[in-house]
């Protein structure tokens, strides 16, 4: 197998995913592939089905139809095995309020990996995520939303998984932290980590992603190579897609 | 990994001041209740010792008299506190402490039955058994209800699962953390009880009872903890889990005991005092059988000695009349009382069986049984006292039998005769007999541990975030 072939191989593969909640069709045959070592940004209005897609990849909800593969593992068949390949930053990072940020990281990380990690490396992850040194050992009960988000990012970074799923990772982050996160993601991609990121931040998506998909009503409307479009044009195309799709529906 | 899960749970609980506070309060309550119950048992024990000795002295101090007068002189039998009465006074406070032993007086009306305990002013003394049976489950419930539902509600369960943690492991970690807490609560009480037992010189059988009581408490509380986790694992919200468990707790400890007691009474009704008295009086009044036996004895004796007149016999035929009268009374009482006692024991067994419905009932039955403060022990005591009474009557009548009153003078026995009667030295039932009676209670407790455990294992494999 040649190197270029390997790079083109899809680590995340979604084929014909469908999911219905009651009488609402959340996903309507979603096809999506993310090659190894690249970052895919999923844009779309609220309720488009971004979180649902990530939930299916995590095995938290079962798709009605279609296949989801993570690093070659069929999620429906073996969700536990698929999860061992994934690091995940949820839409809302939830932590144990009575533990400190560091203790939370230590706990989540310790449970997720078989080998013990030196405390110094875990602290590095917190720093990399942008949490101030002085905040690491305070109880999470006193954290701001962005501080919690940073701990969530640190948990995902520490995991060193081949796949990273991010659900609006920059929500609540100050610009400085968002910028640092983008740097981290770019260096992760260089290390071969495959990323799928749901986001509303067009600007950051263009900076970090190697491919952008616009999801509306559970359907991928358009895929864009960010290298080929400028910021304003991306926004225009996004708005056009959304309005068109919603207009068609109405 | 399991160690990490347990350590985190314990850290969180430790940092939650409320948990620490309630643990300390419960421990203090348990120790206080244990101490006061122990004091009470000790006082009863001392009184029992003193009174038993005093009674025997009084019996020995009788002047020379006719043995039947001595039989009517009577003595009290004192009931010692159960071996573990300090842990569980059970029915003891509602049952008589003494039984009067006199000629023709089978132990009547002393048997205050179970239903009295329910109506005794509604005051329940806070014994260690009550604390273990009702308050510890309440604490466990408050700790366990949010354990899984809370993580689900907060979203941390999702994050844990996303880390690739196997859900069974998460549940196991919670269970072990609860187990550690449970041991922290139970061990001090258990060891204190052990120290108290050693101080009073208990050994062998009593220590076995102590061991088994601890086992019953562990089974009961462990099963309840597992049940709480099961409910927590099935609920989306902590509030739901809490409400459900509180309802179940209230039903099991407040509603069920009352209801089941009434149900038991309905199944095995206690005869009214009037019916009971009538059955006894009717039986006693019907002296035909007694007369037949006396005639048969008379005929046999006359034939044996080749005489025609009872007054010529070299033995005292009055003794035969007295003994036959005694035995007639015994038969009537054995039949009527036996039925009453059996009815009570059937009720008691029914209560144990109801342990299938609420494990608290099974635990309560077991703990009072092992403590020796249940009806089973009381019946054994009453039976022993009655046997002792019969032994006294038999000894007195036998003495009379050997002294024919041919010259018309009444026989006067020397005080040496009184000394042939041993002290009434009651020993509680052997633990093996107690265990045999409480088989259904143990089975119910074990089932209440195993079934929720199996269900929890099944649920935890498919734990949804
Ligand atoms: N558990 C659920 N039960 C019922 N409906 C659901 C459930 N989860 C998601 N949905 C519905 O599915 C649709 C897609 O939801 P999803 O959370 O995937 O949107 P999203 O793209 O992540 O939106 P946002 O940008 O607001 O996070 C929505 O209409 C939502 O109401
Ligand atoms: Mg979402």
XYZ file of C-alpha atoms in Angstrom, chain B residues 25-407:
383
model
C -24.833 11.561 63.224
C -25.871 8.007 62.413
C -22.803 6.545 64.040
C -23.399 8.594 67.186
C -27.074 7.649 67.188
C -26.170 3.998 66.756
C -23.656 4.119 69.581
C -26.064 5.999 71.833
C -28.889 3.588 71.143
C -26.534 0.650 71.582
C -25.278 2.006 74.875
C -28.720 2.684 76.294
C -30.052 -0.683 75.139
C -26.970 -2.313 76.615
C -27.530 -0.524 79.917
C -31.136 -1.632 79.926
C -30.201 -5.228 79.190
C -27.565 -5.126 81.898
C -30.043 -3.832 84.453
C -32.500 -6.560 83.453
C -29.683 -9.082 83.622
C -28.636 -7.987 87.099
C -32.237 -7.883 88.294
C -32.712 -11.354 86.852
C -29.649 -12.641 88.698
C -30.618 -11.046 91.997
C -34.269 -12.006 91.708
C -33.543 -15.591 90.677
C -31.180 -16.015 93.603
C -33.617 -14.293 95.970
C -36.488 -16.470 94.813
C -34.508 -19.618 95.374
C -33.448 -18.408 98.843
C -37.089 -17.698 99.640
C -38.037 -21.224 98.510
C -35.261 -22.818 100.549
C -36.174 -20.710 103.599
C -39.583 -22.351 104.014
C -40.256 -23.908 107.399
C -41.234 -27.578 107.762
C -44.686 -28.026 106.189
C -46.827 -30.281 104.099
C -45.307 -30.503 100.585
C -48.560 -29.418 99.001
C -48.445 -26.222 101.043
C -44.968 -25.711 99.684
C -46.319 -26.318 96.197
C -48.798 -23.515 96.850
C -46.088 -21.334 98.352
C -44.899 -20.867 94.782
C -41.866 -19.262 93.181
C -41.310 -16.801 90.377
C -39.373 -17.723 87.260
C -37.487 -14.691 85.921
C -36.859 -14.239 82.248
C -33.289 -13.174 81.437
C -32.774 -10.678 78.603
C -31.987 -12.281 75.246
C -28.307 -12.841 74.463
C -28.206 -9.826 72.111
C -31.062 -7.824 73.617
C -28.797 -4.775 73.622
C -28.808 -4.859 69.831
C -32.471 -5.663 69.371
C -34.861 -5.553 72.354
C -37.525 -6.801 69.936
C -40.747 -7.788 71.700
C -39.022 -7.997 75.051
C -40.364 -4.711 76.453
C -43.919 -5.885 75.736
C -43.587 -9.363 77.216
C -43.773 -10.277 80.905
C -40.499 -10.758 82.732
C -41.801 -13.260 85.304
C -43.834 -16.431 85.385
C -45.461 -17.532 88.652
C -44.993 -21.214 89.396
C -47.567 -22.679 91.783
C -49.633 -25.842 92.172
C -52.620 -26.075 89.758
C -51.594 -22.777 88.173
C -50.478 -23.387 84.670
C -48.945 -20.250 83.206
C -51.997 -18.473 82.191
C -52.663 -14.925 81.068
C -48.959 -14.192 81.117
C -48.700 -14.652 77.447
C -49.240 -11.132 76.178
C -49.363 -11.670 72.474
C -47.786 -9.879 69.564
C -50.629 -7.531 68.758
C -50.044 -5.748 72.054
C -46.673 -4.598 70.832
C -48.292 -2.735 67.970
C -50.519 -0.728 70.255
C -48.079 -0.048 73.037
C -48.488 3.698 72.887
C -46.907 3.829 69.433
C -43.516 4.477 70.975
C -40.679 2.681 69.244
C -37.429 2.792 71.195
C -34.469 3.664 69.000
C -32.487 0.448 69.251
C -29.418 -0.323 67.154
C -31.563 -2.824 65.249
C -34.056 -0.082 64.365
C -31.201 2.145 63.222
C -29.722 -0.594 61.065
C -33.157 -1.595 59.804
C -34.618 1.811 58.960
C -32.173 4.715 59.217
C -29.170 3.146 57.495
C -31.300 2.168 54.480
C -32.535 5.752 54.377
C -28.963 7.046 54.273
C -27.969 4.451 51.677
C -30.934 5.509 49.600
C -29.958 9.167 49.696
C -26.399 8.286 48.702
C -27.198 5.700 46.046
C -30.186 7.268 44.281
C -28.127 9.945 42.469
C -25.131 7.706 41.802
C -26.024 6.697 38.256
C -29.075 8.806 37.444
C -27.111 11.864 38.571
C -24.241 11.133 36.205
C -26.759 10.614 33.438
C -28.584 13.823 34.243
C -25.366 15.823 34.460
C -23.985 14.338 31.260
C -20.858 12.930 32.842
C -22.065 9.387 32.141
C -21.931 10.232 28.442
C -18.436 11.506 28.808
C -17.370 8.431 30.744
C -18.796 6.136 28.107
C -17.153 8.195 25.377
C -13.839 7.540 27.106
C -14.404 3.899 26.289
C -15.166 2.879 29.877
C -17.232 -0.293 29.998
C -20.569 0.527 31.638
C -20.429 -2.525 33.939
C -17.211 -1.129 35.341
C -18.846 2.183 36.142
C -21.665 0.431 37.992
C -19.228 -1.853 39.771
C -17.239 1.168 40.932
C -20.385 2.731 42.377
C -21.326 -0.523 44.062
C -17.922 -0.916 45.646
C -17.938 2.675 46.870
C -21.288 1.995 48.541
C -19.884 -1.209 50.006
C -16.977 0.712 51.531
C -19.392 3.226 53.055
C -21.588 0.452 54.357
C -18.666 -1.249 56.038
C -17.535 2.070 57.496
C -20.958 2.394 59.078
C -21.472 -1.185 60.179
C -18.035 -2.221 61.340
C -17.747 0.198 64.286
C -21.196 -0.798 65.553
C -20.430 -4.444 65.016
C -17.084 -4.320 66.797
C -18.514 -2.254 69.660
C -21.176 -4.922 70.093
C -18.407 -7.519 70.121
C -16.490 -5.620 72.805
C -19.642 -5.282 74.900
C -20.277 -9.006 74.530
C -16.765 -9.891 75.600
C -17.106 -7.618 78.610
C -20.182 -9.503 79.740
C -18.303 -12.771 79.308
C -20.374 -14.044 76.408
C -18.957 -16.918 74.403
C -19.652 -19.746 71.998
C -23.270 -19.675 70.964
C -23.729 -15.978 71.711
C -20.744 -15.032 69.571
C -22.201 -17.130 66.783
C -25.423 -15.138 67.122
C -23.408 -11.914 66.915
C -21.688 -13.148 63.763
C -24.959 -14.156 62.151
C -26.621 -10.860 63.087
C -23.807 -9.029 61.327
C -24.262 -11.259 58.315
C -28.000 -10.585 58.248
C -27.384 -6.830 58.455
C -24.839 -7.006 55.620
C -27.194 -9.039 53.457
C -30.104 -6.720 54.144
C -28.245 -3.447 53.629
C -26.138 -4.797 50.769
C -29.261 -5.990 48.985
C -30.925 -2.654 49.555
C -27.887 -0.776 48.227
C -27.903 -2.916 45.094
C -31.606 -2.284 44.692
C -31.040 1.479 44.991
C -28.331 1.334 42.313
C -30.668 -0.642 40.090
C -33.372 2.026 40.391
C -30.757 4.735 39.867
C -29.493 2.974 36.729
C -33.014 2.847 35.297
C -34.046 6.458 35.993
C -33.341 9.421 33.718
C -33.545 11.825 36.624
C -32.282 11.717 40.164
C -35.557 13.159 41.369
C -37.459 10.203 39.970
C -35.042 7.715 41.504
C -35.227 9.452 44.882
C -39.010 9.610 44.931
C -39.346 5.997 43.866
C -36.887 4.753 46.454
C -38.338 6.902 49.228
C -41.758 5.492 48.433
C -40.444 1.946 48.524
C -38.582 2.630 51.757
C -41.645 4.144 53.414
C -43.781 1.257 52.263
C -41.297 -1.324 53.477
C -40.560 0.172 56.873
C -43.691 2.096 57.791
C -46.663 0.610 55.959
C -45.854 -3.032 55.370
C -45.082 -4.046 58.991
C -48.459 -2.796 60.198
C -50.394 -4.245 57.301
C -48.631 -7.565 57.400
C -49.187 -7.825 61.155
C -52.910 -7.385 60.614
C -52.824 -9.800 57.716
C -51.055 -12.374 59.877
C -53.688 -11.881 62.562
C -56.420 -12.393 59.965
C -54.774 -15.551 58.643
C -54.107 -17.022 62.065
C -56.625 -15.294 64.317
C -55.894 -15.062 68.014
C -58.854 -16.380 70.039
C -60.555 -13.733 72.151
C -59.817 -13.735 75.858
C -63.368 -14.907 76.520
C -63.246 -17.874 74.093
C -59.909 -18.767 75.507
C -61.083 -18.709 79.132
C -64.158 -20.721 78.179
C -62.080 -23.376 76.432
C -59.932 -23.752 79.525
C -62.785 -23.710 82.025
C -64.719 -26.182 79.880
C -61.749 -28.522 79.745
C -61.105 -28.276 83.473
C -64.752 -28.767 84.407
C -64.911 -31.992 82.459
C -63.281 -34.157 85.110
C -64.521 -37.531 83.807
C -61.157 -38.488 82.373
C -59.399 -37.525 85.592
C -61.849 -39.558 87.669
C -61.414 -42.556 85.358
C -57.655 -42.404 85.778
C -57.871 -42.012 89.550
C -60.206 -45.038 89.725
C -57.823 -47.065 87.553
C -54.866 -46.112 89.761
C -56.854 -46.997 92.879
C -57.852 -50.401 91.476
C -54.266 -51.166 90.427
C -52.832 -50.198 93.824
C -55.450 -52.164 95.755
C -54.755 -55.176 93.553
C -51.002 -54.758 93.983
C -51.234 -54.726 97.773
C -54.225 -57.145 97.971
C -56.330 -54.629 99.937
C -59.933 -53.354 99.809
C -59.609 -49.934 101.408
C -57.463 -47.051 100.092
C -56.874 -45.882 103.682
C -55.005 -49.148 104.344
C -52.486 -48.592 101.528
C -48.828 -48.225 102.563
C -48.684 -45.208 100.234
C -50.552 -41.902 100.342
C -53.350 -42.032 97.795
C -53.973 -38.296 98.192
C -50.745 -37.792 96.292
C -52.205 -39.759 93.397
C -55.298 -37.574 93.452
C -53.192 -34.419 93.522
C -50.889 -35.589 90.738
C -53.781 -36.755 88.552
C -55.506 -33.417 89.109
C -52.288 -31.689 88.134
C -51.897 -33.768 85.009
C -55.514 -33.229 84.054
C -54.920 -29.513 84.220
C -51.719 -29.932 82.230
C -53.526 -31.749 79.442
C -56.193 -29.073 79.165
C -53.631 -26.287 79.200
C -51.291 -28.052 76.804
C -54.117 -28.406 74.327
C -55.567 -24.902 74.610
C -52.290 -23.057 75.158
C -50.516 -25.158 72.585
C -53.035 -24.005 70.035
C -52.635 -20.383 71.072
C -48.838 -20.577 71.026
C -48.834 -22.344 67.689
C -51.099 -19.622 66.348
C -48.609 -16.978 67.458
C -45.694 -18.847 65.951
C -47.663 -19.273 62.724
C -48.161 -15.488 62.717
C -44.463 -15.033 63.304
C -43.663 -17.359 60.435
C -46.116 -15.470 58.259
C -44.312 -12.237 59.097
C -41.061 -13.834 58.027
C -42.649 -15.013 54.801
C -43.737 -11.429 54.188
C -40.027 -10.678 53.996
C -40.435 -11.529 50.333
C -42.489 -8.383 50.072
C -40.285 -6.091 52.142
C -36.810 -7.226 53.197
C -37.061 -5.034 56.289
C -39.588 -7.488 57.709
C -37.259 -10.408 57.143
C -34.367 -8.533 58.727
C -36.486 -7.500 61.687
C -37.574 -11.094 62.263
C -34.025 -12.431 61.970
C -32.458 -9.799 64.180
C -34.978 -10.189 67.007
C -34.684 -13.962 66.654
C -30.901 -13.909 66.884
C -31.112 -11.375 69.720
C -33.368 -13.773 71.607
C -36.127 -11.212 72.003
C -38.775 -12.787 69.796
C -41.823 -14.924 70.467
C -39.912 -18.129 69.753
C -37.615 -17.456 72.692
C -40.454 -16.271 74.867
C -42.371 -19.449 74.224
C -39.278 -21.469 75.027
C -38.950 -19.585 78.297
C -42.599 -20.096 79.216
C -42.323 -23.787 78.314
C -39.204 -24.167 80.456
C -40.871 -22.424 83.388
C -43.933 -24.636 82.997
C -41.730 -27.744 82.883
C -39.990 -26.536 86.028
C -43.328 -25.946 87.718
C -44.429 -29.456 86.803
C -41.192 -30.857 88.118
C -41.805 -29.132 91.472
C -45.355 -30.480 91.663
C -44.196 -33.970 90.782
C -41.442 -33.864 93.429
C -43.855 -32.619 96.097
C -46.504 -35.183 95.211
C -43.909 -37.957 95.097
C -42.847 -36.995 98.627
C -46.457 -37.091 99.780
C -46.956 -40.463 98.070
C -44.318 -42.075 100.251
C -45.960 -40.811 103.479
C -49.285 -42.565 104.163
C -51.365 -40.543 106.638
C -52.749 -43.665 108.326
C -52.899 -42.190 111.798
